[in-house]
Amino acid sequence: MLYYARTETLRMLRNRRYLIFVVAFPVLLYLINANIYGEQTDAGGVSYAVILMVSMAAYGGLASSMMSSAVPWATERQSGWLRQLQITPLPGWAIIVTKLATALLLVLPSLLLVSVVAIVQQGVSMPPARWAGLLLAMWLGTIPFIALGLAIGSALSPDAAQPAAMICMFALAIAGGLWFPPEIFGTTMKAVAEVTPSYHYAALGWSVAGGHGLGLADVLVVAAWGVVLGLAAAFLYRRATVRA
């Protein structure tokens, strides 16, 4: 199981699309926006350098979760690799758990790199306990998006899974306010944002970074989405396995 996890991790780290869209792109967006708005503060006195750091780290976590689960899962299913794994001594639950653990591991580079750039380039500073709480919340908060990626990979072919994952990724990033504040699109868009997992995922980070701790409503919404999408992923995986 550990060897399988190591193999999966190395395979993704060799993927150029992963390195560009998941690791480099959030950092680039942060540098552009932080150099323009970084010195401003919001109504609560929190620097936009911190707010943008959380937003771009959240985007990186979202993108990493889906890119490292949807397309690889669909490719393995179509190529027959998943079928080969199922006839090895690995139990079925171990395959799913390894995929989840690998995706969680691959989230860390984007979260850490954006944070390091924020410290070095914008001078962002927080107490160590707050940094730890922020990174832990944003790391575990990616579980619903990993589940969504696995659901897409179980339901669609590789050719269809890639655009579907990217559309979902960009839609969640925009609707969740990771690129633009939802308020600028009006009350309807704000209402849509408030039911998305991406908005509450980022809100967890914004709240912790602002020194307010974890918002209970945000935790509950992210957890609820994790359960719903996890059940959907399990159902679609089971259906794909039975058909195979």
Short mmCIF file of C-alpha atoms in Angstrom, two decimals:
data_model
loop_
_atom_site.label_atom_id
_atom_site.label_comp_id
_atom_site.label_asym_id
_atom_site.label_seq_id
_atom_site.Cartn_x
_atom_site.Cartn_y
_atom_site.Cartn_z
CA MET A 1 0.00 0.00 0.00
CA LEU A 2 2.86 2.40 0.85
CA TYR A 3 4.67 1.48 -2.37
CA TYR A 4 1.50 2.15 -4.35
CA ALA A 5 1.12 5.54 -2.66
CA ARG A 6 4.76 6.40 -3.42
CA THR A 7 4.30 5.42 -7.07
CA GLU A 8 1.16 7.54 -7.41
CA THR A 9 2.87 10.57 -5.85
CA LEU A 10 5.95 10.35 -8.07
CA ARG A 11 3.80 9.97 -11.17
CA MET A 12 1.91 13.18 -10.44
CA LEU A 13 5.07 15.12 -9.58
CA ARG A 14 6.40 14.23 -13.04
CA ASN A 15 3.25 15.62 -14.65
CA ARG A 16 4.00 19.02 -16.18
CA ARG A 17 0.36 20.09 -16.17
CA TYR A 18 0.23 19.49 -12.44
CA LEU A 19 3.36 21.56 -11.84
CA ILE A 20 2.17 24.44 -14.03
CA PHE A 21 -1.53 24.73 -13.22
CA VAL A 22 -1.44 23.58 -9.61
CA VAL A 23 1.88 24.83 -8.25
CA ALA A 24 3.11 27.67 -10.46
CA PHE A 25 -0.16 29.30 -11.52
CA PRO A 26 -1.49 30.14 -8.00
CA VAL A 27 1.89 31.65 -7.09
CA LEU A 28 1.91 33.76 -10.26
CA LEU A 29 -1.63 35.01 -9.61
CA TYR A 30 -0.70 35.86 -6.03
CA LEU A 31 2.37 37.84 -7.07
CA ILE A 32 0.40 39.85 -9.63
CA ASN A 33 -2.51 40.69 -7.35
CA ALA A 34 -0.51 41.16 -4.15
CA ASN A 35 1.79 43.67 -5.81
CA ILE A 36 -1.28 45.68 -6.87
CA TYR A 37 -3.54 45.38 -3.83
CA GLY A 38 -1.28 43.96 -1.12
CA GLU A 39 -0.94 47.18 0.89
CA GLN A 40 -4.71 47.69 1.22
CA THR A 41 -6.78 46.33 4.09
CA ASP A 42 -10.37 45.16 4.41
CA ALA A 43 -13.00 46.50 6.79
CA GLY A 44 -11.63 44.34 9.60
CA GLY A 45 -8.10 45.62 9.16
CA VAL A 46 -6.75 42.43 7.56
CA SER A 47 -4.17 43.07 4.85
CA TYR A 48 -5.12 42.11 1.32
CA ALA A 49 -1.74 40.39 1.10
CA VAL A 50 -3.09 37.90 3.65
CA ILE A 51 -6.54 37.64 2.06
CA LEU A 52 -5.03 37.03 -1.38
CA MET A 53 -2.63 34.49 0.08
CA VAL A 54 -5.55 32.47 1.42
CA SER A 55 -7.50 32.83 -1.84
CA MET A 56 -4.62 31.66 -4.02
CA ALA A 57 -3.69 28.86 -1.63
CA ALA A 58 -7.35 27.77 -1.71
CA TYR A 59 -7.31 27.83 -5.50
CA GLY A 60 -4.12 25.78 -5.52
CA GLY A 61 -5.64 23.28 -3.10
CA LEU A 62 -8.82 23.05 -5.16
CA ALA A 63 -6.93 22.61 -8.44
CA SER A 64 -4.50 20.09 -6.98
CA SER A 65 -7.32 18.03 -5.49
CA MET A 66 -9.16 17.69 -8.78
CA MET A 67 -6.19 17.42 -11.14
CA SER A 68 -4.60 14.67 -9.06
CA SER A 69 -7.77 12.59 -8.81
CA ALA A 70 -10.18 12.99 -11.74
CA VAL A 71 -8.08 12.38 -14.86
CA PRO A 72 -5.64 9.80 -13.39
CA TRP A 73 -8.58 7.84 -11.98
CA ALA A 74 -10.44 7.86 -15.31
CA THR A 75 -7.26 6.88 -17.18
CA GLU A 76 -6.56 3.97 -14.85
CA ARG A 77 -10.13 2.76 -15.15
CA GLN A 78 -10.13 2.87 -18.97
CA SER A 79 -6.66 1.36 -19.40
CA GLY A 80 -7.47 -1.60 -17.18
CA TRP A 81 -4.94 -0.64 -14.50
CA LEU A 82 -7.70 -0.32 -11.92
CA ARG A 83 -8.84 -3.84 -12.80
CA GLN A 84 -5.29 -5.07 -12.32
CA LEU A 85 -5.13 -3.43 -8.90
CA GLN A 86 -8.36 -5.12 -7.91
CA ILE A 87 -6.87 -8.58 -8.46
CA THR A 88 -3.75 -7.82 -6.41
CA PRO A 89 -3.61 -8.43 -2.63
CA LEU A 90 -4.61 -4.79 -2.14
CA PRO A 91 -8.16 -4.66 -0.68
CA GLY A 92 -10.65 -2.39 -2.42
CA TRP A 93 -10.73 0.10 0.43
CA ALA A 94 -6.93 0.41 0.29
CA ILE A 95 -7.07 1.60 -3.32
CA ILE A 96 -9.51 4.39 -2.42
CA VAL A 97 -7.66 5.35 0.75
CA THR A 98 -4.35 5.47 -1.12
CA LYS A 99 -5.86 7.73 -3.77
CA LEU A 100 -7.24 10.03 -1.08
CA ALA A 101 -3.94 10.09 0.83
CA THR A 102 -1.93 10.73 -2.34
CA ALA A 103 -4.21 13.59 -3.38
CA LEU A 104 -3.95 15.10 0.11
CA LEU A 105 -0.17 14.86 -0.07
CA LEU A 106 -0.11 16.57 -3.47
CA VAL A 107 -2.14 19.48 -2.07
CA LEU A 108 0.71 20.49 0.23
CA PRO A 109 3.13 21.97 -2.36
CA SER A 110 0.66 24.60 -3.55
CA LEU A 111 -0.39 25.54 -0.01
CA LEU A 112 3.17 25.79 1.25
CA LEU A 113 4.63 27.56 -1.77
CA VAL A 114 2.00 30.32 -1.80
CA SER A 115 2.56 30.81 1.93
CA VAL A 116 6.34 31.00 1.53
CA VAL A 117 6.03 33.53 -1.30
CA ALA A 118 3.64 35.62 0.84
CA ILE A 119 6.17 35.67 3.68
CA VAL A 120 9.19 36.45 1.50
CA GLN A 121 7.66 38.80 -1.06
CA GLN A 122 4.93 40.54 0.95
CA GLY A 123 6.24 40.20 4.50
CA VAL A 124 3.14 38.37 5.73
CA SER A 125 3.56 37.50 9.40
CA MET A 126 1.34 35.54 11.80
CA PRO A 127 1.87 33.67 15.08
CA PRO A 128 3.08 30.06 14.58
CA ALA A 129 -0.15 28.64 16.04
CA ARG A 130 -2.20 30.62 13.53
CA TRP A 131 -0.03 29.42 10.63
CA ALA A 132 -0.47 25.82 11.80
CA GLY A 133 -4.25 26.20 12.13
CA LEU A 134 -4.51 27.87 8.73
CA LEU A 135 -2.52 25.23 6.86
CA LEU A 136 -4.27 22.35 8.63
CA ALA A 137 -7.73 23.77 7.88
CA MET A 138 -6.91 24.38 4.23
CA TRP A 139 -5.28 20.98 3.87
CA LEU A 140 -8.15 18.94 5.31
CA GLY A 141 -10.70 21.21 3.63
CA THR A 142 -9.73 19.81 0.22
CA ILE A 143 -11.36 16.44 0.92
CA PRO A 144 -14.69 17.39 -0.79
CA PHE A 145 -12.82 18.37 -3.96
CA ILE A 146 -10.82 15.14 -3.97
CA ALA A 147 -14.13 13.27 -3.69
CA LEU A 148 -15.54 15.31 -6.58
CA GLY A 149 -12.51 14.45 -8.69
CA LEU A 150 -12.87 10.74 -7.94
CA ALA A 151 -16.58 10.93 -8.80
CA ILE A 152 -15.78 12.54 -12.16
CA GLY A 153 -13.05 9.99 -12.83
CA SER A 154 -15.42 7.12 -12.06
CA ALA A 155 -18.24 8.45 -14.23
CA LEU A 156 -16.43 9.74 -17.34
CA SER A 157 -13.78 8.66 -19.83
CA PRO A 158 -10.33 10.34 -19.66
CA ASP A 159 -11.16 12.55 -22.67
CA ALA A 160 -14.34 13.76 -20.99
CA ALA A 161 -12.98 13.79 -17.42
CA GLN A 162 -10.27 16.38 -18.11
CA PRO A 163 -12.54 19.15 -19.47
CA ALA A 164 -15.22 18.29 -16.90
CA ALA A 165 -12.72 18.58 -14.06
CA MET A 166 -11.34 21.87 -15.40
CA ILE A 167 -14.83 23.34 -15.87
CA CYS A 168 -15.78 22.35 -12.31
CA MET A 169 -12.46 23.69 -11.02
CA PHE A 170 -12.82 27.10 -12.67
CA ALA A 171 -16.52 27.33 -11.84
CA LEU A 172 -15.87 26.60 -8.17
CA ALA A 173 -12.96 29.05 -8.08
CA ILE A 174 -15.08 31.87 -9.54
CA ALA A 175 -18.28 31.07 -7.63
CA GLY A 176 -16.33 30.64 -4.41
CA GLY A 177 -14.76 34.09 -4.63
CA LEU A 178 -11.20 32.81 -4.98
CA TRP A 179 -10.45 35.10 -7.94
CA PHE A 180 -13.00 37.88 -7.48
CA PRO A 181 -15.18 38.86 -4.50
CA PRO A 182 -18.66 37.36 -5.16
CA GLU A 183 -20.25 40.67 -4.16
CA ILE A 184 -19.13 42.32 -7.41
CA PHE A 185 -21.46 40.02 -9.37
CA GLY A 186 -24.54 41.01 -7.38
CA THR A 187 -26.79 39.41 -4.81
CA THR A 188 -27.64 36.38 -6.96
CA MET A 189 -24.02 35.39 -7.38
CA LYS A 190 -23.40 35.98 -3.69
CA ALA A 191 -26.28 33.62 -2.86
CA VAL A 192 -24.85 30.99 -5.22
CA ALA A 193 -21.39 31.39 -3.68
CA GLU A 194 -22.68 30.79 -0.18
CA VAL A 195 -23.82 27.25 -1.01
CA THR A 196 -20.60 26.20 -2.77
CA PRO A 197 -17.92 24.22 -0.91
CA SER A 198 -15.18 26.43 -2.37
CA TYR A 199 -16.57 29.60 -0.78
CA HIS A 200 -16.76 28.05 2.68
CA TYR A 201 -13.39 26.36 2.18
CA ALA A 202 -11.77 29.74 1.52
CA ALA A 203 -13.81 31.28 4.34
CA LEU A 204 -12.19 28.84 6.75
CA GLY A 205 -8.81 30.21 5.76
CA TRP A 206 -9.90 33.86 5.78
CA SER A 207 -11.35 33.47 9.26
CA VAL A 208 -8.27 31.74 10.71
CA ALA A 209 -5.86 34.16 9.03
CA GLY A 210 -7.87 37.08 10.42
CA GLY A 211 -7.50 35.73 13.94
CA HIS A 212 -11.16 34.71 14.34
CA GLY A 213 -10.70 30.94 14.48
CA LEU A 214 -12.78 28.45 12.54
CA GLY A 215 -16.31 29.46 11.60
CA LEU A 216 -18.75 26.75 12.67
CA ALA A 217 -21.01 27.30 9.66
CA ASP A 218 -18.05 26.99 7.28
CA VAL A 219 -16.88 23.78 8.94
CA LEU A 220 -20.37 22.26 8.74
CA VAL A 221 -20.88 23.18 5.08
CA VAL A 222 -17.47 21.84 4.02
CA ALA A 223 -18.04 18.66 6.05
CA ALA A 224 -21.52 18.20 4.55
CA TRP A 225 -20.16 18.58 1.04
CA GLY A 226 -17.42 16.11 1.91
CA VAL A 227 -20.01 13.51 2.96
CA VAL A 228 -22.27 14.08 -0.06
CA LEU A 229 -19.46 14.03 -2.62
CA GLY A 230 -17.77 11.14 -0.85
CA LEU A 231 -20.95 9.05 -1.08
CA ALA A 232 -21.31 10.02 -4.74
CA ALA A 233 -17.70 8.99 -5.43
CA ALA A 234 -18.21 5.65 -3.66
CA PHE A 235 -21.44 4.96 -5.57
CA LEU A 236 -19.91 5.82 -8.97
CA TYR A 237 -16.78 3.82 -8.19
CA ARG A 238 -18.90 0.82 -7.25
CA ARG A 239 -20.97 1.17 -10.43
CA ALA A 240 -17.85 1.44 -12.59
CA THR A 241 -16.36 -1.62 -10.87
CA VAL A 242 -19.48 -3.70 -11.40
CA ARG A 243 -19.66 -2.73 -15.07
CA ALA A 244 -15.99 -3.61 -15.52
#
